JSON list of N, CA and C in Angstrom, two decimals:
[
{"chain": "A", "resi": 1, "resn": "UNK", "atom": "N", "xyz": [0.84, -1.19, 0.00]},
{"chain": "A", "resi": 1, "resn": "UNK", "atom": "CA", "xyz": [0.00, 0.00, 0.00]},
{"chain": "A", "resi": 1, "resn": "UNK", "atom": "C", "xyz": [0.88, 1.25, 0.00]},
{"chain": "A", "resi": 2, "resn": "UNK", "atom": "N", "xyz": [0.60, 2.16, -0.91]},
{"chain": "A", "resi": 2, "resn": "UNK", "atom": "CA", "xyz": [1.37, 3.39, -0.98]},
{"chain": "A", "resi": 2, "resn": "UNK", "atom": "C", "xyz": [0.88, 4.37, 0.06]},
{"chain": "A", "resi": 3, "resn": "UNK", "atom": "N", "xyz": [1.85, 5.09, 0.67]},
{"chain": "A", "resi": 3, "resn": "UNK", "atom": "CA", "xyz": [1.51, 6.14, 1.63]},
{"chain": "A", "resi": 3, "resn": "UNK", "atom": "C", "xyz": [1.80, 7.47, 0.95]},
{"chain": "A", "resi": 4, "resn": "UNK", "atom": "N", "xyz": [0.72, 8.23, 0.69]},
{"chain": "A", "resi": 4, "resn": "UNK", "atom": "CA", "xyz": [0.84, 9.49, -0.05]},
{"chain": "A", "resi": 4, "resn": "UNK", "atom": "C", "xyz": [0.32, 10.62, 0.82]},
{"chain": "A", "resi": 5, "resn": "UNK", "atom": "N", "xyz": [1.14, 11.65, 1.01]},
{"chain": "A", "resi": 5, "resn": "UNK", "atom": "CA", "xyz": [0.74, 12.83, 1.78]},
{"chain": "A", "resi": 5, "resn": "UNK", "atom": "C", "xyz": [1.03, 14.07, 0.95]},
{"chain": "A", "resi": 6, "resn": "UNK", "atom": "N", "xyz": [0.03, 14.94, 0.81]},
{"chain": "A", "resi": 6, "resn": "UNK", "atom": "CA", "xyz": [0.19, 16.20, 0.09]},
{"chain": "A", "resi": 6, "resn": "UNK", "atom": "C", "xyz": [0.18, 17.33, 1.11]},
{"chain": "A", "resi": 7, "resn": "UNK", "atom": "N", "xyz": [1.25, 18.11, 1.13]},
{"chain": "A", "resi": 7, "resn": "UNK", "atom": "CA", "xyz": [1.36, 19.29, 1.99]},
{"chain": "A", "resi": 7, "resn": "UNK", "atom": "C", "xyz": [0.96, 20.49, 1.14]},
{"chain": "A", "resi": 8, "resn": "UNK", "atom": "N", "xyz": [-0.04, 21.24, 1.61]},
{"chain": "A", "resi": 8, "resn": "UNK", "atom": "CA", "xyz": [-0.63, 22.28, 0.78]},
{"chain": "A", "resi": 8, "resn": "UNK", "atom": "C", "xyz": [-1.00, 23.52, 1.60]},
{"chain": "A", "resi": 9, "resn": "UNK", "atom": "N", "xyz": [-1.45, 24.56, 0.88]},
{"chain": "A", "resi": 9, "resn": "UNK", "atom": "CA", "xyz": [-2.04, 25.74, 1.52]},
{"chain": "A", "resi": 9, "resn": "UNK", "atom": "C", "xyz": [-3.38, 26.02, 0.85]},
{"chain": "A", "resi": 10, "resn": "UNK", "atom": "N", "xyz": [-4.12, 26.95, 1.41]},
{"chain": "A", "resi": 10, "resn": "UNK", "atom": "CA", "xyz": [-5.47, 27.24, 0.90]},
{"chain": "A", "resi": 10, "resn": "UNK", "atom": "C", "xyz": [-5.48, 27.84, -0.50]},
{"chain": "A", "resi": 11, "resn": "UNK", "atom": "N", "xyz": [-4.52, 28.72, -0.79]},
{"chain": "A", "resi": 11, "resn": "UNK", "atom": "CA", "xyz": [-4.59, 29.52, -2.01]},
{"chain": "A", "resi": 11, "resn": "UNK", "atom": "C", "xyz": [-3.66, 29.03, -3.12]},
{"chain": "A", "resi": 12, "resn": "UNK", "atom": "N", "xyz": [-3.19, 27.81, -3.03]},
{"chain": "A", "resi": 12, "resn": "UNK", "atom": "CA", "xyz": [-2.17, 27.30, -3.96]},
{"chain": "A", "resi": 12, "resn": "UNK", "atom": "C", "xyz": [-2.82, 26.54, -5.11]},
{"chain": "A", "resi": 13, "resn": "UNK", "atom": "N", "xyz": [-2.79, 27.11, -6.33]},
{"chain": "A", "resi": 13, "resn": "UNK", "atom": "CA", "xyz": [-3.42, 26.41, -7.46]},
{"chain": "A", "resi": 13, "resn": "UNK", "atom": "C", "xyz": [-2.75, 25.08, -7.79]},
{"chain": "A", "resi": 14, "resn": "UNK", "atom": "N", "xyz": [-1.43, 25.00, -7.61]},
{"chain": "A", "resi": 14, "resn": "UNK", "atom": "CA", "xyz": [-0.74, 23.75, -7.93]},
{"chain": "A", "resi": 14, "resn": "UNK", "atom": "C", "xyz": [-1.09, 22.66, -6.91]},
{"chain": "A", "resi": 15, "resn": "UNK", "atom": "N", "xyz": [-1.39, 23.07, -5.68]},
{"chain": "A", "resi": 15, "resn": "UNK", "atom": "CA", "xyz": [-1.84, 22.10, -4.67]},
{"chain": "A", "resi": 15, "resn": "UNK", "atom": "C", "xyz": [-3.15, 21.48, -5.12]},
{"chain": "A", "resi": 16, "resn": "UNK", "atom": "N", "xyz": [-4.06, 22.32, -5.58]},
{"chain": "A", "resi": 16, "resn": "UNK", "atom": "CA", "xyz": [-5.36, 21.84, -6.06]},
{"chain": "A", "resi": 16, "resn": "UNK", "atom": "C", "xyz": [-5.17, 20.91, -7.25]},
{"chain": "A", "resi": 17, "resn": "UNK", "atom": "N", "xyz": [-4.28, 21.28, -8.16]},
{"chain": "A", "resi": 17, "resn": "UNK", "atom": "CA", "xyz": [-4.01, 20.43, -9.31]},
{"chain": "A", "resi": 17, "resn": "UNK", "atom": "C", "xyz": [-3.46, 19.07, -8.88]},
{"chain": "A", "resi": 18, "resn": "UNK", "atom": "N", "xyz": [-2.56, 19.06, -7.90]},
{"chain": "A", "resi": 18, "resn": "UNK", "atom": "CA", "xyz": [-1.98, 17.80, -7.42]},
{"chain": "A", "resi": 18, "resn": "UNK", "atom": "C", "xyz": [-3.06, 16.93, -6.78]},
{"chain": "A", "resi": 19, "resn": "UNK", "atom": "N", "xyz": [-3.88, 17.52, -5.93]},
{"chain": "A", "resi": 19, "resn": "UNK", "atom": "CA", "xyz": [-4.94, 16.75, -5.26]},
{"chain": "A", "resi": 19, "resn": "UNK", "atom": "C", "xyz": [-5.94, 16.22, -6.28]},
{"chain": "A", "resi": 20, "resn": "UNK", "atom": "N", "xyz": [-6.31, 17.05, -7.27]},
{"chain": "A", "resi": 20, "resn": "UNK", "atom": "CA", "xyz": [-7.24, 16.60, -8.31]},
{"chain": "A", "resi": 20, "resn": "UNK", "atom": "C", "xyz": [-6.63, 15.47, -9.13]},
{"chain": "A", "resi": 21, "resn": "UNK", "atom": "N", "xyz": [-5.34, 15.58, -9.44]},
{"chain": "A", "resi": 21, "resn": "UNK", "atom": "CA", "xyz": [-4.66, 14.52, -10.19]},
{"chain": "A", "resi": 21, "resn": "UNK", "atom": "C", "xyz": [-4.71, 13.19, -9.42]},
{"chain": "A", "resi": 22, "resn": "UNK", "atom": "N", "xyz": [-4.40, 13.24, -8.13]},
{"chain": "A", "resi": 22, "resn": "UNK", "atom": "CA", "xyz": [-4.42, 12.02, -7.33]},
{"chain": "A", "resi": 22, "resn": "UNK", "atom": "C", "xyz": [-5.82, 11.43, -7.28]},
{"chain": "A", "resi": 23, "resn": "UNK", "atom": "N", "xyz": [-6.84, 12.29, -7.12]},
{"chain": "A", "resi": 23, "resn": "UNK", "atom": "CA", "xyz": [-8.22, 11.82, -7.09]},
{"chain": "A", "resi": 23, "resn": "UNK", "atom": "C", "xyz": [-8.60, 11.16, -8.42]},
{"chain": "A", "resi": 24, "resn": "UNK", "atom": "N", "xyz": [-8.21, 11.81, -9.53]},
{"chain": "A", "resi": 24, "resn": "UNK", "atom": "CA", "xyz": [-8.52, 11.28, -10.86]},
{"chain": "A", "resi": 24, "resn": "UNK", "atom": "C", "xyz": [-7.87, 9.92, -11.08]},
{"chain": "A", "resi": 25, "resn": "UNK", "atom": "N", "xyz": [-6.69, 9.72, -10.50]},
{"chain": "A", "resi": 25, "resn": "UNK", "atom": "CA", "xyz": [-5.97, 8.46, -10.65]},
{"chain": "A", "resi": 25, "resn": "UNK", "atom": "C", "xyz": [-6.46, 7.41, -9.64]},
{"chain": "A", "resi": 26, "resn": "UNK", "atom": "N", "xyz": [-7.35, 7.81, -8.74]},
{"chain": "A", "resi": 26, "resn": "UNK", "atom": "CA", "xyz": [-7.84, 6.88, -7.72]},
{"chain": "A", "resi": 26, "resn": "UNK", "atom": "C", "xyz": [-6.79, 6.57, -6.66]},
{"chain": "A", "resi": 27, "resn": "UNK", "atom": "N", "xyz": [-5.89, 7.52, -6.42]},
{"chain": "A", "resi": 27, "resn": "UNK", "atom": "CA", "xyz": [-4.80, 7.31, -5.45]},
{"chain": "A", "resi": 27, "resn": "UNK", "atom": "C", "xyz": [-5.21, 7.95, -4.13]},
{"chain": "A", "resi": 28, "resn": "UNK", "atom": "N", "xyz": [-5.40, 7.14, -3.07]},
{"chain": "A", "resi": 28, "resn": "UNK", "atom": "CA", "xyz": [-5.76, 7.74, -1.78]},
{"chain": "A", "resi": 28, "resn": "UNK", "atom": "C", "xyz": [-4.58, 8.52, -1.21]},
{"chain": "A", "resi": 29, "resn": "UNK", "atom": "N", "xyz": [-4.88, 9.65, -0.57]},
{"chain": "A", "resi": 29, "resn": "UNK", "atom": "CA", "xyz": [-3.82, 10.47, 0.01]},
{"chain": "A", "resi": 29, "resn": "UNK", "atom": "C", "xyz": [-4.34, 11.18, 1.23]},
{"chain": "A", "resi": 30, "resn": "UNK", "atom": "N", "xyz": [-3.40, 11.62, 2.05]},
{"chain": "A", "resi": 30, "resn": "UNK", "atom": "CA", "xyz": [-3.69, 12.45, 3.21]},
{"chain": "A", "resi": 30, "resn": "UNK", "atom": "C", "xyz": [-3.24, 13.86, 2.87]},
{"chain": "A", "resi": 31, "resn": "UNK", "atom": "N", "xyz": [-4.06, 14.84, 3.25]},
{"chain": "A", "resi": 31, "resn": "UNK", "atom": "CA", "xyz": [-3.67, 16.23, 3.03]},
{"chain": "A", "resi": 31, "resn": "UNK", "atom": "C", "xyz": [-3.30, 16.87, 4.35]},
{"chain": "A", "resi": 32, "resn": "UNK", "atom": "N", "xyz": [-2.16, 17.59, 4.35]},
{"chain": "A", "resi": 32, "resn": "UNK", "atom": "CA", "xyz": [-1.76, 18.38, 5.51]},
{"chain": "A", "resi": 32, "resn": "UNK", "atom": "C", "xyz": [-1.70, 19.82, 5.06]},
{"chain": "A", "resi": 33, "resn": "UNK", "atom": "N", "xyz": [-2.56, 20.66, 5.65]},
{"chain": "A", "resi": 33, "resn": "UNK", "atom": "CA", "xyz": [-2.59, 22.07, 5.29]},
{"chain": "A", "resi": 33, "resn": "UNK", "atom": "C", "xyz": [-1.59, 22.81, 6.18]},
{"chain": "A", "resi": 34, "resn": "UNK", "atom": "N", "xyz": [-0.45, 23.18, 5.60]},
{"chain": "A", "resi": 34, "resn": "UNK", "atom": "CA", "xyz": [0.61, 23.81, 6.39]},
{"chain": "A", "resi": 34, "resn": "UNK", "atom": "C", "xyz": [0.29, 25.28, 6.70]},
{"chain": "A", "resi": 35, "resn": "UNK", "atom": "N", "xyz": [-0.73, 25.80, 6.06]},
{"chain": "A", "resi": 35, "resn": "UNK", "atom": "CA", "xyz": [-1.17, 27.16, 6.37]},
{"chain": "A", "resi": 35, "resn": "UNK", "atom": "C", "xyz": [-1.90, 27.16, 7.72]},
{"chain": "A", "resi": 36, "resn": "UNK", "atom": "N", "xyz": [-2.61, 26.06, 8.00]},
{"chain": "A", "resi": 36, "resn": "UNK", "atom": "CA", "xyz": [-3.37, 25.96, 9.25]},
{"chain": "A", "resi": 36, "resn": "UNK", "atom": "C", "xyz": [-2.59, 25.24, 10.34]},
{"chain": "A", "resi": 37, "resn": "UNK", "atom": "N", "xyz": [-1.61, 24.43, 9.94]},
{"chain": "A", "resi": 37, "resn": "UNK", "atom": "CA", "xyz": [-0.83, 23.64, 10.91]},
{"chain": "A", "resi": 37, "resn": "UNK", "atom": "C", "xyz": [0.62, 24.10, 10.87]},
{"chain": "A", "resi": 38, "resn": "UNK", "atom": "N", "xyz": [0.95, 25.07, 11.74]},
{"chain": "A", "resi": 38, "resn": "UNK", "atom": "CA", "xyz": [2.29, 25.65, 11.71]},
{"chain": "A", "resi": 38, "resn": "UNK", "atom": "C", "xyz": [3.37, 24.64, 12.09]},
{"chain": "A", "resi": 39, "resn": "UNK", "atom": "N", "xyz": [3.04, 23.70, 12.99]},
{"chain": "A", "resi": 39, "resn": "UNK", "atom": "CA", "xyz": [4.03, 22.67, 13.36]},
{"chain": "A", "resi": 39, "resn": "UNK", "atom": "C", "xyz": [4.35, 21.79, 12.17]},
{"chain": "A", "resi": 40, "resn": "UNK", "atom": "N", "xyz": [3.34, 21.43, 11.40]},
{"chain": "A", "resi": 40, "resn": "UNK", "atom": "CA", "xyz": [3.57, 20.63, 10.19]},
{"chain": "A", "resi": 40, "resn": "UNK", "atom": "C", "xyz": [4.42, 21.41, 9.19]},
{"chain": "A", "resi": 41, "resn": "UNK", "atom": "N", "xyz": [4.16, 22.72, 9.09]},
{"chain": "A", "resi": 41, "resn": "UNK", "atom": "CA", "xyz": [4.95, 23.55, 8.19]},
{"chain": "A", "resi": 41, "resn": "UNK", "atom": "C", "xyz": [6.41, 23.56, 8.60]},
{"chain": "A", "resi": 42, "resn": "UNK", "atom": "N", "xyz": [6.66, 23.68, 9.90]},
{"chain": "A", "resi": 42, "resn": "UNK", "atom": "CA", "xyz": [8.02, 23.68, 10.42]},
{"chain": "A", "resi": 42, "resn": "UNK", "atom": "C", "xyz": [8.72, 22.34, 10.15]},
{"chain": "A", "resi": 43, "resn": "UNK", "atom": "N", "xyz": [8.01, 21.25, 10.39]},
{"chain": "A", "resi": 43, "resn": "UNK", "atom": "CA", "xyz": [8.57, 19.90, 10.12]},
{"chain": "A", "resi": 43, "resn": "UNK", "atom": "C", "xyz": [8.89, 19.75, 8.65]},
{"chain": "A", "resi": 44, "resn": "UNK", "atom": "N", "xyz": [8.03, 20.27, 7.79]},
{"chain": "A", "resi": 44, "resn": "UNK", "atom": "CA", "xyz": [8.23, 20.16, 6.35]},
{"chain": "A", "resi": 44, "resn": "UNK", "atom": "C", "xyz": [9.54, 20.85, 5.95]},
{"chain": "A", "resi": 45, "resn": "UNK", "atom": "N", "xyz": [9.74, 22.07, 6.44]},
{"chain": "A", "resi": 45, "resn": "UNK", "atom": "CA", "xyz": [10.96, 22.81, 6.11]},
{"chain": "A", "resi": 45, "resn": "UNK", "atom": "C", "xyz": [12.19, 22.08, 6.67]},
{"chain": "A", "resi": 46, "resn": "UNK", "atom": "N", "xyz": [12.07, 21.56, 7.89]},
{"chain": "A", "resi": 46, "resn": "UNK", "atom": "CA", "xyz": [13.20, 20.84, 8.49]},
{"chain": "A", "resi": 46, "resn": "UNK", "atom": "C", "xyz": [13.51, 19.56, 7.71]},
{"chain": "A", "resi": 47, "resn": "UNK", "atom": "N", "xyz": [12.48, 18.91, 7.20]},
{"chain": "A", "resi": 47, "resn": "UNK", "atom": "CA", "xyz": [12.67, 17.63, 6.51]},
{"chain": "A", "resi": 47, "resn": "UNK", "atom": "C", "xyz": [13.20, 17.82, 5.09]},
{"chain": "A", "resi": 48, "resn": "UNK", "atom": "N", "xyz": [12.62, 18.78, 4.35]},
{"chain": "A", "resi": 48, "resn": "UNK", "atom": "CA", "xyz": [12.94, 18.90, 2.93]},
{"chain": "A", "resi": 48, "resn": "UNK", "atom": "C", "xyz": [13.81, 20.12, 2.61]},
{"chain": "A", "resi": 49, "resn": "UNK", "atom": "N", "xyz": [13.87, 21.09, 3.53]},
{"chain": "A", "resi": 49, "resn": "UNK", "atom": "CA", "xyz": [14.60, 22.31, 3.25]},
{"chain": "A", "resi": 49, "resn": "UNK", "atom": "C", "xyz": [13.86, 23.24, 2.30]},
{"chain": "A", "resi": 50, "resn": "UNK", "atom": "N", "xyz": [12.61, 22.91, 2.00]},
{"chain": "A", "resi": 50, "resn": "UNK", "atom": "CA", "xyz": [11.82, 23.69, 1.04]},
{"chain": "A", "resi": 50, "resn": "UNK", "atom": "C", "xyz": [10.61, 24.30, 1.73]},
{"chain": "A", "resi": 51, "resn": "UNK", "atom": "N", "xyz": [10.25, 25.52, 1.33]},
{"chain": "A", "resi": 51, "resn": "UNK", "atom": "CA", "xyz": [9.06, 26.16, 1.88]},
{"chain": "A", "resi": 51, "resn": "UNK", "atom": "C", "xyz": [7.89, 26.13, 0.91]},
{"chain": "A", "resi": 52, "resn": "UNK", "atom": "N", "xyz": [8.17, 25.87, -0.36]},
{"chain": "A", "resi": 52, "resn": "UNK", "atom": "CA", "xyz": [7.11, 25.90, -1.37]},
{"chain": "A", "resi": 52, "resn": "UNK", "atom": "C", "xyz": [6.15, 24.73, -1.23]},
{"chain": "A", "resi": 53, "resn": "UNK", "atom": "N", "xyz": [4.95, 24.92, -1.78]},
{"chain": "A", "resi": 53, "resn": "UNK", "atom": "CA", "xyz": [3.96, 23.85, -1.85]},
{"chain": "A", "resi": 53, "resn": "UNK", "atom": "C", "xyz": [3.43, 23.78, -3.28]},
{"chain": "A", "resi": 54, "resn": "UNK", "atom": "N", "xyz": [2.86, 22.68, -3.72]},
{"chain": "A", "resi": 54, "resn": "UNK", "atom": "CA", "xyz": [2.71, 21.48, -2.91]},
{"chain": "A", "resi": 54, "resn": "UNK", "atom": "C", "xyz": [4.02, 20.71, -2.78]},
{"chain": "A", "resi": 55, "resn": "UNK", "atom": "N", "xyz": [4.14, 20.02, -1.68]},
{"chain": "A", "resi": 55, "resn": "UNK", "atom": "CA", "xyz": [5.16, 19.00, -1.53]},
{"chain": "A", "resi": 55, "resn": "UNK", "atom": "C", "xyz": [4.41, 17.71, -1.26]},
{"chain": "A", "resi": 56, "resn": "UNK", "atom": "N", "xyz": [4.76, 16.68, -1.99]},
{"chain": "A", "resi": 56, "resn": "UNK", "atom": "CA", "xyz": [4.07, 15.41, -1.88]},
{"chain": "A", "resi": 56, "resn": "UNK", "atom": "C", "xyz": [5.07, 14.35, -1.45]},
{"chain": "A", "resi": 57, "resn": "UNK", "atom": "N", "xyz": [4.74, 13.66, -0.38]},
{"chain": "A", "resi": 57, "resn": "UNK", "atom": "CA", "xyz": [5.59, 12.57, 0.10]},
{"chain": "A", "resi": 57, "resn": "UNK", "atom": "C", "xyz": [4.95, 11.26, -0.30]},
{"chain": "A", "resi": 58, "resn": "UNK", "atom": "N", "xyz": [5.70, 10.45, -1.02]},
{"chain": "A", "resi": 58, "resn": "UNK", "atom": "CA", "xyz": [5.23, 9.14, -1.45]},
{"chain": "A", "resi": 58, "resn": "UNK", "atom": "C", "xyz": [6.20, 8.10, -0.96]},
{"chain": "A", "resi": 59, "resn": "UNK", "atom": "N", "xyz": [5.75, 7.31, 0.02]},
{"chain": "A", "resi": 59, "resn": "UNK", "atom": "CA", "xyz": [6.58, 6.25, 0.58]},
{"chain": "A", "resi": 59, "resn": "UNK", "atom": "C", "xyz": [7.96, 6.76, 0.99]},
{"chain": "A", "resi": 60, "resn": "UNK", "atom": "N", "xyz": [8.00, 7.96, 1.60]},
{"chain": "A", "resi": 60, "resn": "UNK", "atom": "CA", "xyz": [9.26, 8.50, 2.10]},
{"chain": "A", "resi": 60, "resn": "UNK", "atom": "C", "xyz": [10.07, 9.29, 1.09]},
{"chain": "A", "resi": 61, "resn": "UNK", "atom": "N", "xyz": [9.60, 9.36, -0.16]},
{"chain": "A", "resi": 61, "resn": "UNK", "atom": "CA", "xyz": [10.30, 10.16, -1.18]},
{"chain": "A", "resi": 61, "resn": "UNK", "atom": "C", "xyz": [9.49, 11.42, -1.45]},
{"chain": "A", "resi": 62, "resn": "UNK", "atom": "N", "xyz": [10.18, 12.50, -1.78]},
{"chain": "A", "resi": 62, "resn": "UNK", "atom": "CA", "xyz": [9.53, 13.81, -1.89]},
{"chain": "A", "resi": 62, "resn": "UNK", "atom": "C", "xyz": [9.48, 14.32, -3.33]},
{"chain": "A", "resi": 63, "resn": "UNK", "atom": "N", "xyz": [8.36, 14.93, -3.66]},
{"chain": "A", "resi": 63, "resn": "UNK", "atom": "CA", "xyz": [8.18, 15.62, -4.95]},
{"chain": "A", "resi": 63, "resn": "UNK", "atom": "C", "xyz": [7.81, 17.06, -4.63]},
{"chain": "A", "resi": 64, "resn": "UNK", "atom": "N", "xyz": [8.55, 17.99, -5.19]},
{"chain": "A", "resi": 64, "resn": "UNK", "atom": "CA", "xyz": [8.26, 19.41, -4.99]},
{"chain": "A", "resi": 64, "resn": "UNK", "atom": "C", "xyz": [7.49, 19.92, -6.19]},
{"chain": "A", "resi": 65, "resn": "UNK", "atom": "N", "xyz": [6.34, 20.56, -5.92]},
{"chain": "A", "resi": 65, "resn": "UNK", "atom": "CA", "xyz": [5.54, 21.13, -7.00]},
{"chain": "A", "resi": 65, "resn": "UNK", "atom": "C", "xyz": [4.59, 20.12, -7.60]},
{"chain": "A", "resi": 66, "resn": "UNK", "atom": "N", "xyz": [3.96, 20.52, -8.69]},
{"chain": "A", "resi": 66, "resn": "UNK", "atom": "CA", "xyz": [2.99, 19.67, -9.39]},
{"chain": "A", "resi": 66, "resn": "UNK", "atom": "C", "xyz": [3.73, 18.91, -10.47]},
{"chain": "A", "resi": 67, "resn": "UNK", "atom": "N", "xyz": [3.94, 17.62, -10.25]},
{"chain": "A", "resi": 67, "resn": "UNK", "atom": "CA", "xyz": [4.73, 16.79, -11.18]},
{"chain": "A", "resi": 67, "resn": "UNK", "atom": "C", "xyz": [4.09, 15.41, -11.29]},
{"chain": "A", "resi": 68, "resn": "UNK", "atom": "N", "xyz": [3.04, 15.30, -12.11]},
{"chain": "A", "resi": 68, "resn": "UNK", "atom": "CA", "xyz": [2.34, 14.01, -12.22]},
{"chain": "A", "resi": 68, "resn": "UNK", "atom": "C", "xyz": [3.24, 12.87, -12.67]},
{"chain": "A", "resi": 69, "resn": "UNK", "atom": "N", "xyz": [4.20, 13.15, -13.54]},
{"chain": "A", "resi": 69, "resn": "UNK", "atom": "CA", "xyz": [5.09, 12.08, -14.03]},
{"chain": "A", "resi": 69, "resn": "UNK", "atom": "C", "xyz": [5.91, 11.51, -12.87]},
{"chain": "A", "resi": 70, "resn": "UNK", "atom": "N", "xyz": [6.40, 12.38, -12.00]},
{"chain": "A", "resi": 70, "resn": "UNK", "atom": "CA", "xyz": [7.18, 11.92, -10.85]},
{"chain": "A", "resi": 70, "resn": "UNK", "atom": "C", "xyz": [6.31, 11.11, -9.91]},
{"chain": "A", "resi": 71, "resn": "UNK", "atom": "N", "xyz": [5.06, 11.53, -9.73]},
{"chain": "A", "resi": 71, "resn": "UNK", "atom": "CA", "xyz": [4.12, 10.79, -8.88]},
{"chain": "A", "resi": 71, "resn": "UNK", "atom": "C", "xyz": [3.95, 9.37, -9.41]},
{"chain": "A", "resi": 72, "resn": "UNK", "atom": "N", "xyz": [3.67, 9.26, -10.70]},
{"chain": "A", "resi": 72, "resn": "UNK", "atom": "CA", "xyz": [3.42, 7.95, -11.29]},
{"chain": "A", "resi": 72, "resn": "UNK", "atom": "C", "xyz": [4.67, 7.08, -11.26]},
{"chain": "A", "resi": 73, "resn": "UNK", "atom": "N", "xyz": [5.85, 7.70, -11.41]},
{"chain": "A", "resi": 73, "resn": "UNK", "atom": "CA", "xyz": [7.10, 6.94, -11.36]},
{"chain": "A", "resi": 73, "resn": "UNK", "atom": "C", "xyz": [7.31, 6.35, -9.97]},
{"chain": "A", "resi": 74, "resn": "UNK", "atom": "N", "xyz": [6.99, 7.12, -8.93]},
{"chain": "A", "resi": 74, "resn": "UNK", "atom": "CA", "xyz": [7.20, 6.63, -7.56]},
{"chain": "A", "resi": 74, "resn": "UNK", "atom": "C", "xyz": [6.14, 5.60, -7.14]},
{"chain": "A", "resi": 75, "resn": "UNK", "atom": "N", "xyz": [5.00, 5.60, -7.82]},
{"chain": "A", "resi": 75, "resn": "UNK", "atom": "CA", "xyz": [3.93, 4.67, -7.44]},
{"chain": "A", "resi": 75, "resn": "UNK", "atom": "C", "xyz": [4.03, 3.34, -8.18]},
{"chain": "A", "resi": 76, "resn": "UNK", "atom": "N", "xyz": [4.96, 3.21, -9.12]},
{"chain": "A", "resi": 76, "resn": "UNK", "atom": "CA", "xyz": [5.08, 1.96, -9.88]},
{"chain": "A", "resi": 76, "resn": "UNK", "atom": "C", "xyz": [5.60, 0.84, -9.02]}
]
C-alpha cells in the first residue's frame, strides 16, 4: 500500500491540481494544510529544506511542486 501525503495551503493552485490529479488516478492520500498547521509547516521545512507547496511525500520520497510524471514513477 502506498503512503501518499500532500502538503498544501489554501490559495495554492498547484496544490489543487496535485490533489485533483491524485483523485482522478484513484490514489488515496492524506492532506496536511501547512497554512493551518504551523508545526507541520516547520517539520516540512526541516525535513525537505523547502518552503514551497505542494510537496508530496510518497513512501518516504519527496516531490516538490505539481509533477504528475514523478508521482506515477514513484507509485510503480
